[in-house]
Amino acid sequence: MIIAIVLILSLIINIGKTTVINAVAFSMNGGNLLYSPFASEFNNYSLNNNLNITLNLNLFSSLNATSLVTDYETMLESLFQKKSNKYDLIFYDNIYSTKFGPYLLDLKKIIPEDHLDMYLSGVAQQTCFYKDELVGLPMVIDFDVLYINKEKLRTYNRTIPETWDELITTSQYILNEELKLNNTNFVPYNGLFSTLEVGICSLYEFIYSFRKSKESPFPEITSQEVVDALYKMKEMKEKIGSDIIFKSNEDFTAKKFSDSNFLFLKYWYLPVLTKTLDISPLPGIKKGISGSVIGGHNIGINMYSNIQKRNAVIEAFKFLTSKEMHKKYIAKNNYLTPISSLYDEDEVCKVVNCDFFKSIQLIGRPVTKSDDYIKYADNFKKNVYEFLYGNK
Ligand SMILES: *[C@@H]1O[C@H](CO)[C@@H](O)[C@H](O)[C@H]1NC(C)=O
Ligand SMILES: *[C@@H]1O[C@H](CO)[C@@H](O)[C@H](O)[C@H]1NC(C)=O
Ligand SMILES: *[C@@H]1O[C@H](CO)[C@@H](O)[C@H](O)[C@H]1NC(C)=O
Ligand SMILES: *[C@@H]1O[C@H](CO)[C@@H](O)[C@H](O)[C@H]1NC(C)=O
Ligand SMILES: *[C@@H]1O[C@H](CO)[C@@H](O)[C@H](O)[C@H]1NC(C)=O
């Protein structure tokens, strides 16, 4: 009897009680400007609809998680290992879908199919699966483009290259002209073939741009396409680059952006940079073929999240990954949205260049080739760089 009363009482108390759910994210990445407005939108929506759910955003910055992304990931890993329910919604770099997959809920079991279908025809296929479980949905997609110094192109009356050979010819010509003017710091091209994580991105997309047709998959490692790609890379280093320039990392790119003494630079697509610089898809072996590696973040649900909060968590998850939020904050803000159908909507195409976003040919990194992606990537880079920078 007493137990029954207590149960009924607690039921009554729980009605109207606010459920607090916690999301965790790292501020030093491409989505950093979006997390807070997303959370704020949800809380307004919750308030206006009497959902009684509050979403708390725990945003780690470089101050409290130190500057390297891996520290954020290390923190997540240790929470998962402790089966912690501290955070319900987890934003994580999509290269970690395999690593964190075992600790994230399979969305196919809890999120309605029509919601997931918005994503499953697109890039989510490449970045959100752990075995056959869907362990996240993509938020912003980061990708690489060719940044172009249009003043120089105009000065020398040249056009934007669509193939690697065109890029070499144009670069060689303008480099020579600039040297005649004693411009010894001029950099005609850099593709970030560095030893850092960006190196594997550069290698993967470069090789992908050598596939036979737009529809072909990533070439087999032992294929002629890979051999051709590696020789072209070396030819480019010899004709329009150097070991020092090719090995440099993003700091060097930032320096060239600020001194403007360059022609072409491969770098992550950032809407803010496109205000002053021209961009185009990266060239390929022939016109119409290109490649751009996939970066960015997923949002997943912690499998240790308190089951009593489950409905609230699902509610928030659906809101944050809704088409409306993607349209308002991602597509219309000139970011690449993983909901590709948005690029068929007039409302979006009135404000952004839908054809450009549709033309990007995305390729995922080899994150599922091994249990230890970082080790696999290091090995891959080492083998290619022995050829590129060695005497072979
Ligand atoms: C939220 O709480 C109010 C009372 O505080 C209640 O009337 C309402 O039904 C609750 N909403 C939900 C979705 O439980
Ligand atoms: C949420 O509501 C508050 C108060 O009405 C408002 O100041 C804020 O701009 C809203 N946030 C968003 C993202 O709409
Ligand atoms: C990290 O530090 C910032 C600035 O001190 C603070 O606003 C934020 O709440 C901290 N984040 C977490 C998750 O502790
Ligand atoms: C620029 O190049 C185009 C085609 O390559 C040529 O037709 C045109 O005459 C050139 N313009 C100048 C000013 O040299
Ligand atoms: C480049 O430097 C050389 C040697 O210092 C000089 O003779 C030449 O006039 C310079 N050319 C230009 C275009 O400034």
Short mmCIF file of C-alpha atoms and ligand atoms in Angstrom, two decimals:
data_model
loop_
_atom_site.label_atom_id
_atom_site.label_comp_id
_atom_site.label_asym_id
_atom_site.label_seq_id
_atom_site.Cartn_x
_atom_site.Cartn_y
_atom_site.Cartn_z
CA MET A 1 0.00 0.00 0.00
CA ILE A 2 2.68 2.44 1.03
CA ILE A 3 4.76 1.40 -1.93
CA ALA A 4 1.83 2.01 -4.24
CA ILE A 5 1.32 5.49 -2.81
CA VAL A 6 4.99 6.30 -3.18
CA LEU A 7 4.90 5.11 -6.77
CA ILE A 8 1.86 7.19 -7.59
CA LEU A 9 3.35 10.19 -5.84
CA SER A 10 6.62 9.90 -7.72
CA LEU A 11 4.69 9.55 -10.94
CA ILE A 12 2.82 12.76 -10.19
CA ILE A 13 6.01 14.53 -9.21
CA ASN A 14 7.66 13.40 -12.43
CA ILE A 15 4.90 14.82 -14.56
CA GLY A 16 5.90 18.33 -15.45
CA LYS A 17 9.41 17.80 -14.12
CA THR A 18 12.07 19.05 -16.47
CA THR A 19 14.40 16.47 -17.95
CA VAL A 20 17.90 17.80 -18.35
CA ILE A 21 19.96 16.24 -21.09
CA ASN A 22 23.62 16.86 -21.67
CA ALA A 23 25.41 17.21 -24.98
CA VAL A 24 29.18 17.37 -25.27
CA ALA A 25 31.23 18.94 -28.05
CA PHE A 26 34.65 20.31 -28.76
CA SER A 27 34.87 23.91 -29.90
CA MET A 28 38.01 23.62 -32.01
CA ASN A 29 36.39 22.20 -35.09
CA GLY A 30 34.36 23.14 -38.14
CA GLY A 31 31.03 23.04 -36.34
CA ASN A 32 32.05 25.29 -33.46
CA LEU A 33 29.85 28.23 -34.42
CA LEU A 34 26.80 26.01 -34.71
CA TYR A 35 26.64 24.14 -31.40
CA SER A 36 25.37 27.03 -29.27
CA PRO A 37 22.65 28.25 -31.65
CA PHE A 38 21.52 24.64 -32.15
CA ALA A 39 21.15 24.16 -28.40
CA SER A 40 19.46 27.51 -27.98
CA GLU A 41 16.98 26.73 -30.79
CA PHE A 42 16.10 23.46 -29.14
CA ASN A 43 15.57 25.04 -25.74
CA ASN A 44 13.28 27.66 -27.27
CA TYR A 45 11.38 24.96 -29.09
CA SER A 46 11.08 22.95 -25.90
CA LEU A 47 9.81 25.98 -24.01
CA ASN A 48 7.29 26.94 -26.68
CA ASN A 49 5.93 23.41 -26.86
CA ASN A 50 5.99 22.59 -23.15
CA LEU A 51 8.29 19.65 -23.69
CA ASN A 52 9.90 20.14 -20.28
CA ILE A 53 13.30 19.22 -21.66
CA THR A 54 16.41 21.33 -21.20
CA LEU A 55 19.44 20.72 -23.35
CA ASN A 56 22.69 21.56 -21.68
CA LEU A 57 25.63 22.07 -24.00
CA ASN A 58 29.04 21.21 -22.54
CA LEU A 59 31.46 22.83 -24.90
CA PHE A 60 35.10 22.05 -24.36
CA SER A 61 37.52 24.60 -25.65
CA SER A 62 41.26 24.39 -26.06
CA LEU A 63 41.52 25.95 -22.58
CA ASN A 64 39.97 23.03 -20.73
CA ALA A 65 40.81 20.19 -23.06
CA THR A 66 44.22 21.37 -24.30
CA SER A 67 44.67 22.17 -27.92
CA LEU A 68 44.75 18.79 -29.61
CA VAL A 69 41.62 17.09 -30.83
CA THR A 70 42.88 13.76 -29.55
CA ASP A 71 42.54 15.00 -25.98
CA TYR A 72 38.83 15.50 -26.44
CA GLU A 73 38.60 12.03 -27.94
CA THR A 74 40.68 10.58 -25.10
CA MET A 75 38.30 12.13 -22.60
CA LEU A 76 35.30 10.60 -24.40
CA GLU A 77 36.99 7.23 -24.51
CA SER A 78 37.66 7.19 -20.79
CA LEU A 79 34.05 8.18 -20.04
CA PHE A 80 32.79 5.37 -22.25
CA GLN A 81 35.06 2.87 -20.55
CA LYS A 82 33.66 3.93 -17.18
CA LYS A 83 30.14 3.47 -18.64
CA SER A 84 29.50 7.07 -17.69
CA ASN A 85 26.05 8.54 -18.29
CA LYS A 86 27.33 12.10 -17.85
CA TYR A 87 26.63 13.03 -21.46
CA ASP A 88 23.65 11.85 -23.47
CA LEU A 89 24.40 13.36 -26.86
CA ILE A 90 27.94 13.11 -28.18
CA PHE A 91 29.46 15.15 -30.97
CA TYR A 92 32.52 13.38 -32.33
CA ASP A 93 34.89 13.58 -35.30
CA ASN A 94 33.56 11.18 -37.91
CA ILE A 95 36.91 9.37 -38.20
CA TYR A 96 36.07 7.86 -34.79
CA SER A 97 32.84 6.11 -35.79
CA THR A 98 34.59 2.76 -35.52
CA LYS A 99 36.36 3.53 -32.26
CA PHE A 100 33.29 4.90 -30.48
CA GLY A 101 30.75 2.74 -32.32
CA PRO A 102 30.61 0.11 -29.56
CA TYR A 103 29.44 2.77 -27.06
CA LEU A 104 26.83 4.47 -29.22
CA LEU A 105 23.23 3.42 -29.81
CA ASP A 106 22.18 1.99 -33.16
CA LEU A 107 19.94 4.78 -34.40
CA LYS A 108 18.03 2.38 -36.66
CA LYS A 109 16.47 0.94 -33.51
CA ILE A 110 15.23 4.21 -32.00
CA ILE A 111 14.89 6.92 -34.66
CA PRO A 112 12.05 6.77 -37.24
CA GLU A 113 13.07 5.45 -40.64
CA ASP A 114 11.86 8.47 -42.61
CA HIS A 115 14.10 10.69 -40.51
CA LEU A 116 17.16 8.53 -41.17
CA ASP A 117 16.29 8.23 -44.87
CA MET A 118 17.08 11.94 -45.36
CA TYR A 119 20.69 11.03 -44.63
CA LEU A 120 21.16 7.53 -45.89
CA SER A 121 21.34 8.37 -49.58
CA GLY A 122 24.29 10.67 -48.90
CA VAL A 123 27.59 10.88 -47.13
CA ALA A 124 26.28 9.22 -43.95
CA GLN A 125 26.83 5.90 -45.74
CA GLN A 126 30.56 6.54 -45.57
CA THR A 127 30.96 8.10 -42.15
CA CYS A 128 28.31 6.93 -39.71
CA PHE A 129 28.45 3.16 -39.58
CA TYR A 130 30.08 0.81 -37.11
CA LYS A 131 29.70 -2.66 -38.61
CA ASP A 132 26.07 -2.50 -39.72
CA GLU A 133 24.98 -0.20 -36.91
CA LEU A 134 24.20 3.43 -37.58
CA VAL A 135 26.03 5.15 -34.72
CA GLY A 136 25.60 8.80 -35.61
CA LEU A 137 24.32 11.30 -38.11
CA PRO A 138 26.59 13.90 -39.72
CA MET A 139 26.31 17.52 -38.75
CA VAL A 140 28.60 19.67 -40.88
CA ILE A 141 30.65 18.06 -43.64
CA ASP A 142 34.16 19.42 -44.04
CA PHE A 143 35.81 18.94 -47.41
CA ASP A 144 38.77 20.21 -49.40
CA VAL A 145 38.78 22.66 -52.28
CA LEU A 146 41.30 24.48 -54.42
CA TYR A 147 41.74 28.10 -53.31
CA ILE A 148 42.67 30.37 -56.17
CA ASN A 149 44.48 33.68 -56.25
CA LYS A 150 42.31 35.26 -58.93
CA GLU A 151 44.44 38.43 -59.21
CA LYS A 152 47.37 36.38 -60.46
CA LEU A 153 45.22 34.33 -62.80
CA ARG A 154 43.78 37.51 -64.24
CA THR A 155 47.18 39.19 -64.56
CA TYR A 156 48.40 36.29 -66.68
CA ASN A 157 45.10 35.67 -68.43
CA ARG A 158 44.79 32.04 -67.33
CA THR A 159 41.74 30.00 -66.34
CA ILE A 160 40.96 27.78 -63.36
CA PRO A 161 42.49 24.33 -63.97
CA GLU A 162 40.19 21.32 -64.14
CA THR A 163 42.89 18.69 -64.50
CA TRP A 164 46.21 18.17 -62.73
CA ASP A 165 48.04 18.67 -66.03
CA GLU A 166 46.35 22.03 -66.57
CA LEU A 167 47.30 22.99 -63.03
CA ILE A 168 50.94 22.07 -63.73
CA THR A 169 51.09 24.03 -67.01
CA THR A 170 49.50 27.16 -65.55
CA SER A 171 51.62 26.98 -62.41
CA GLN A 172 54.85 26.54 -64.36
CA TYR A 173 54.07 29.48 -66.61
CA ILE A 174 53.14 31.89 -63.81
CA LEU A 175 56.00 30.68 -61.60
CA ASN A 176 58.48 31.53 -64.37
CA GLU A 177 56.96 34.95 -64.91
CA GLU A 178 57.08 35.69 -61.19
CA LEU A 179 60.69 34.57 -60.99
CA LYS A 180 61.51 37.03 -63.75
CA LEU A 181 60.15 39.67 -61.36
CA ASN A 182 62.44 38.31 -58.62
CA ASN A 183 59.42 37.08 -56.64
CA THR A 184 61.32 34.22 -55.03
CA ASN A 185 58.71 33.51 -52.33
CA PHE A 186 55.95 32.77 -54.83
CA VAL A 187 54.21 29.43 -54.24
CA PRO A 188 52.33 28.20 -57.33
CA TYR A 189 50.72 25.22 -55.56
CA ASN A 190 50.59 23.31 -52.33
CA GLY A 191 48.56 20.17 -51.61
CA LEU A 192 49.42 19.55 -47.92
CA PHE A 193 51.26 16.26 -48.31
CA SER A 194 52.40 16.49 -44.70
CA THR A 195 52.98 13.86 -42.05
CA LEU A 196 50.05 15.10 -39.95
CA GLU A 197 46.47 13.81 -40.25
CA VAL A 198 45.88 16.22 -43.13
CA GLY A 199 48.46 14.20 -45.09
CA ILE A 200 46.26 11.12 -45.31
CA CYS A 201 43.38 13.38 -46.38
CA SER A 202 45.52 14.79 -49.19
CA LEU A 203 46.73 11.40 -50.36
CA TYR A 204 43.31 9.81 -50.29
CA GLU A 205 41.54 12.51 -52.27
CA PHE A 206 44.43 12.81 -54.72
CA ILE A 207 44.35 9.09 -55.49
CA TYR A 208 40.55 9.20 -55.67
CA SER A 209 40.85 11.87 -58.39
CA PHE A 210 42.61 9.28 -60.58
CA ARG A 211 39.73 6.80 -60.75
CA LYS A 212 38.49 5.85 -64.21
CA SER A 213 35.06 7.43 -64.00
CA LYS A 214 33.03 9.51 -61.61
CA GLU A 215 31.14 6.41 -60.51
CA SER A 216 34.23 4.25 -59.88
CA PRO A 217 35.09 3.37 -56.29
CA PHE A 218 38.41 4.21 -54.62
CA PRO A 219 41.12 2.47 -56.70
CA GLU A 220 42.68 -0.75 -55.44
CA ILE A 221 46.02 -0.06 -53.78
CA THR A 222 47.80 -2.21 -56.36
CA SER A 223 46.06 -0.64 -59.37
CA GLN A 224 47.52 1.37 -62.24
CA GLU A 225 45.46 4.37 -61.04
CA VAL A 226 47.42 4.48 -57.81
CA VAL A 227 50.74 4.19 -59.65
CA ASP A 228 49.71 7.02 -62.00
CA ALA A 229 48.63 9.17 -59.05
CA LEU A 230 51.93 8.72 -57.25
CA TYR A 231 53.98 9.58 -60.33
CA LYS A 232 51.84 12.68 -60.96
CA MET A 233 52.31 13.77 -57.37
CA LYS A 234 56.06 13.44 -57.73
CA GLU A 235 56.04 15.27 -61.06
CA MET A 236 54.15 18.14 -59.42
CA LYS A 237 56.62 18.31 -56.56
CA GLU A 238 59.51 18.46 -59.02
CA LYS A 239 58.01 20.93 -61.50
CA ILE A 240 56.05 23.33 -59.31
CA GLY A 241 57.01 22.53 -55.73
CA SER A 242 59.80 21.33 -53.48
CA ASP A 243 60.23 18.93 -50.58
CA ILE A 244 59.99 21.79 -48.10
CA ILE A 245 56.78 23.24 -49.53
CA PHE A 246 55.08 19.87 -50.10
CA LYS A 247 55.86 18.69 -46.55
CA SER A 248 54.50 21.81 -44.92
CA ASN A 249 51.27 21.81 -42.94
CA GLU A 250 48.31 24.13 -42.38
CA ASP A 251 50.41 26.86 -40.72
CA PHE A 252 52.18 27.37 -44.00
CA THR A 253 48.85 27.57 -45.85
CA ALA A 254 47.63 30.20 -43.40
CA LYS A 255 50.80 32.22 -43.98
CA LYS A 256 50.32 32.11 -47.75
CA PHE A 257 46.68 33.14 -47.39
CA SER A 258 47.82 36.19 -45.47
CA ASP A 259 50.69 37.23 -47.77
CA SER A 260 48.69 36.35 -50.96
CA ASN A 261 51.90 35.28 -52.67
CA PHE A 262 50.50 32.06 -54.08
CA LEU A 263 48.47 30.76 -57.00
CA PHE A 264 46.71 27.55 -55.86
CA LEU A 265 46.34 26.09 -52.37
CA LYS A 266 44.46 23.01 -51.32
CA TYR A 267 42.69 23.58 -48.01
CA TRP A 268 39.50 22.86 -46.06
CA TYR A 269 36.46 24.65 -47.36
CA LEU A 270 35.66 27.48 -44.97
CA PRO A 271 32.77 29.83 -45.81
CA VAL A 272 34.64 32.79 -44.31
CA LEU A 273 37.61 32.34 -46.67
CA THR A 274 35.39 32.29 -49.74
CA LYS A 275 34.53 35.93 -49.13
CA THR A 276 37.94 36.97 -50.43
CA LEU A 277 39.21 33.95 -52.36
CA ASP A 278 37.91 32.04 -55.35
CA ILE A 279 37.43 28.34 -54.96
CA SER A 280 36.82 25.38 -57.22
CA PRO A 281 36.63 21.62 -56.80
CA LEU A 282 40.07 20.01 -56.79
CA PRO A 283 41.32 18.98 -60.25
CA GLY A 284 41.47 15.36 -61.39
CA ILE A 285 43.13 13.11 -63.93
CA LYS A 286 40.56 14.30 -66.46
CA LYS A 287 37.77 16.86 -66.61
CA GLY A 288 34.75 15.95 -64.50
CA ILE A 289 36.69 13.77 -62.08
CA SER A 290 37.67 15.19 -58.74
CA GLY A 291 38.05 14.07 -55.16
CA SER A 292 37.59 15.62 -51.76
CA VAL A 293 38.11 13.90 -48.47
CA ILE A 294 35.34 13.91 -45.87
CA GLY A 295 35.89 15.66 -42.56
CA GLY A 296 33.43 16.81 -40.00
CA HIS A 297 31.41 15.74 -37.02
CA ASN A 298 28.67 13.32 -36.18
CA ILE A 299 26.17 13.39 -33.39
CA GLY A 300 25.45 10.11 -31.64
CA ILE A 301 23.67 8.87 -28.52
CA ASN A 302 25.61 7.45 -25.58
CA MET A 303 24.46 3.87 -24.91
CA TYR A 304 24.90 4.48 -21.16
CA SER A 305 22.58 7.48 -21.21
CA ASN A 306 19.92 7.07 -18.51
CA ILE A 307 17.03 5.05 -19.97
CA GLN A 308 14.53 7.30 -18.17
CA LYS A 309 15.69 10.18 -20.32
CA ARG A 310 15.45 8.18 -23.53
CA ASN A 311 12.36 9.85 -24.99
CA ALA A 312 13.72 13.30 -24.21
CA VAL A 313 17.06 12.41 -25.79
CA ILE A 314 15.35 11.12 -28.94
CA GLU A 315 13.25 14.28 -29.09
CA ALA A 316 16.36 16.49 -28.92
CA PHE A 317 18.28 14.31 -31.36
CA LYS A 318 15.51 14.49 -33.96
CA PHE A 319 15.30 18.25 -33.54
CA LEU A 320 19.03 18.84 -33.87
CA THR A 321 19.25 16.67 -36.97
CA SER A 322 16.03 17.92 -38.55
CA LYS A 323 15.84 19.22 -42.09
CA GLU A 324 14.70 22.62 -40.77
CA MET A 325 17.84 23.06 -38.64
CA HIS A 326 20.07 21.95 -41.50
CA LYS A 327 18.39 24.30 -43.89
CA LYS A 328 18.56 27.31 -41.59
CA TYR A 329 22.02 26.93 -40.08
CA ILE A 330 24.02 24.73 -42.42
CA ALA A 331 22.81 24.86 -46.01
CA LYS A 332 21.82 28.54 -46.03
CA ASN A 333 24.98 29.46 -44.13
CA ASN A 334 27.11 28.13 -46.95
CA TYR A 335 28.22 24.97 -45.16
CA LEU A 336 27.88 21.58 -46.85
CA THR A 337 24.85 19.80 -45.43
CA PRO A 338 24.72 15.99 -45.46
CA ILE A 339 20.99 16.20 -46.34
CA SER A 340 21.57 16.30 -50.08
CA SER A 341 17.91 16.87 -50.99
CA LEU A 342 18.26 20.42 -49.62
CA TYR A 343 20.30 21.24 -52.73
CA ASP A 344 17.18 20.66 -54.81
CA GLU A 345 15.21 23.31 -52.95
CA ASP A 346 14.77 26.74 -54.49
CA GLU A 347 14.79 28.35 -51.08
CA VAL A 348 18.35 27.11 -50.55
CA CYS A 349 19.62 27.55 -54.11
CA LYS A 350 18.50 31.19 -54.11
CA VAL A 351 21.15 31.94 -51.48
CA VAL A 352 23.96 29.43 -52.10
CA ASN A 353 25.58 27.83 -55.12
CA CYS A 354 23.84 24.43 -55.12
CA ASP A 355 25.66 23.26 -58.26
CA PHE A 356 28.99 23.78 -56.55
CA PHE A 357 27.98 21.73 -53.50
CA LYS A 358 26.50 19.02 -55.70
CA SER A 359 29.72 18.81 -57.72
CA ILE A 360 31.91 17.87 -54.74
CA GLN A 361 33.00 14.22 -55.03
CA LEU A 362 33.46 13.04 -51.47
CA ILE A 363 35.62 10.16 -50.31
CA GLY A 364 35.92 8.87 -46.75
CA ARG A 365 39.26 8.14 -45.10
CA PRO A 366 40.20 4.47 -44.54
CA VAL A 367 38.77 4.52 -41.01
CA THR A 368 37.42 0.98 -41.11
CA LYS A 369 40.47 -0.70 -42.69
CA SER A 370 41.87 -1.55 -39.28
CA ASP A 371 40.96 -1.36 -35.60
CA ASP A 372 43.60 1.30 -35.23
CA TYR A 373 42.98 3.88 -37.90
CA ILE A 374 45.76 6.23 -36.74
CA LYS A 375 48.34 3.47 -37.06
CA TYR A 376 47.00 2.42 -40.46
CA ALA A 377 47.15 6.03 -41.67
CA ASP A 378 50.72 6.49 -40.40
CA ASN A 379 51.80 3.42 -42.29
CA PHE A 380 50.03 4.49 -45.45
CA LYS A 381 51.65 7.94 -45.34
CA LYS A 382 55.07 6.44 -44.62
CA ASN A 383 54.91 4.18 -47.68
CA VAL A 384 53.80 6.91 -50.07
CA TYR A 385 56.23 9.48 -48.69
CA GLU A 386 59.16 7.13 -49.12
CA PHE A 387 58.38 7.33 -52.80
CA LEU A 388 57.44 11.03 -52.93
CA TYR A 389 60.32 12.36 -50.85
CA GLY A 390 62.83 9.52 -51.28
CA ASN A 391 65.05 8.69 -54.21
CA LYS A 392 62.97 5.79 -55.47
C1 LIG B 1 5.30 19.90 -18.90
O1 LIG B 1 4.96 20.36 -17.64
C2 LIG B 1 3.66 21.00 -17.56
C3 LIG B 1 3.42 21.47 -16.13
O2 LIG B 1 4.56 21.96 -15.54
C4 LIG B 1 2.58 20.04 -18.00
O3 LIG B 1 1.34 20.71 -18.02
C5 LIG B 1 2.90 19.51 -19.37
O4 LIG B 1 1.95 18.52 -19.73
C6 LIG B 1 4.30 18.89 -19.39
N1 LIG B 1 4.61 18.52 -20.76
C7 LIG B 1 4.97 17.28 -21.10
C8 LIG B 1 5.28 17.06 -22.59
O5 LIG B 1 5.09 16.38 -20.31
C1 LIG B 2 15.68 31.78 -28.08
O1 LIG B 2 14.85 32.64 -27.37
C2 LIG B 2 15.50 33.74 -26.77
C3 LIG B 2 14.49 34.49 -25.92
O2 LIG B 2 13.27 34.61 -26.56
C4 LIG B 2 16.09 34.61 -27.87
O3 LIG B 2 16.81 35.70 -27.32
C5 LIG B 2 17.06 33.76 -28.69
O4 LIG B 2 17.57 34.51 -29.78
C6 LIG B 2 16.37 32.53 -29.21
N1 LIG B 2 17.39 31.70 -29.83
C7 LIG B 2 17.30 31.26 -31.07
C8 LIG B 2 18.45 30.50 -31.57
O5 LIG B 2 16.33 31.48 -31.77
C1 LIG B 3 35.53 25.24 -20.66
O1 LIG B 3 36.02 26.53 -20.35
C2 LIG B 3 35.16 27.58 -20.77
C3 LIG B 3 35.86 28.89 -20.52
O2 LIG B 3 36.49 28.90 -19.28
C4 LIG B 3 33.82 27.46 -20.01
O3 LIG B 3 32.95 28.49 -20.42
C5 LIG B 3 33.20 26.11 -20.35
O4 LIG B 3 32.01 25.94 -19.63
C6 LIG B 3 34.17 24.99 -20.01
N1 LIG B 3 33.58 23.75 -20.56
C7 LIG B 3 33.44 22.65 -19.82
C8 LIG B 3 32.78 21.52 -20.52
O5 LIG B 3 33.85 22.53 -18.67
C1 LIG B 4 43.45 35.70 -72.99
O1 LIG B 4 43.40 34.35 -73.38
C2 LIG B 4 42.39 34.07 -74.34
C3 LIG B 4 42.31 32.57 -74.60
O2 LIG B 4 43.38 31.88 -74.05
C4 LIG B 4 42.69 34.85 -75.61
O3 LIG B 4 41.70 34.60 -76.59
C5 LIG B 4 42.75 36.33 -75.28
O4 LIG B 4 43.12 37.06 -76.42
C6 LIG B 4 43.72 36.60 -74.17
N1 LIG B 4 43.61 37.98 -73.73
C7 LIG B 4 44.66 38.76 -73.56
C8 LIG B 4 44.36 40.16 -73.10
O5 LIG B 4 45.80 38.39 -73.76
C1 LIG B 5 65.96 41.07 -60.48
O1 LIG B 5 67.23 41.03 -59.84
C2 LIG B 5 68.30 41.15 -60.70
C3 LIG B 5 69.62 40.91 -59.94
O2 LIG B 5 69.53 41.47 -58.65
C4 LIG B 5 68.26 42.55 -61.34
O3 LIG B 5 69.34 42.71 -62.24
C5 LIG B 5 66.97 42.71 -62.07
O4 LIG B 5 66.84 44.03 -62.60
C6 LIG B 5 65.78 42.41 -61.16
N1 LIG B 5 64.57 42.39 -61.96
C7 LIG B 5 63.45 43.01 -61.61
C8 LIG B 5 62.31 42.87 -62.56
O5 LIG B 5 63.33 43.67 -60.59
#
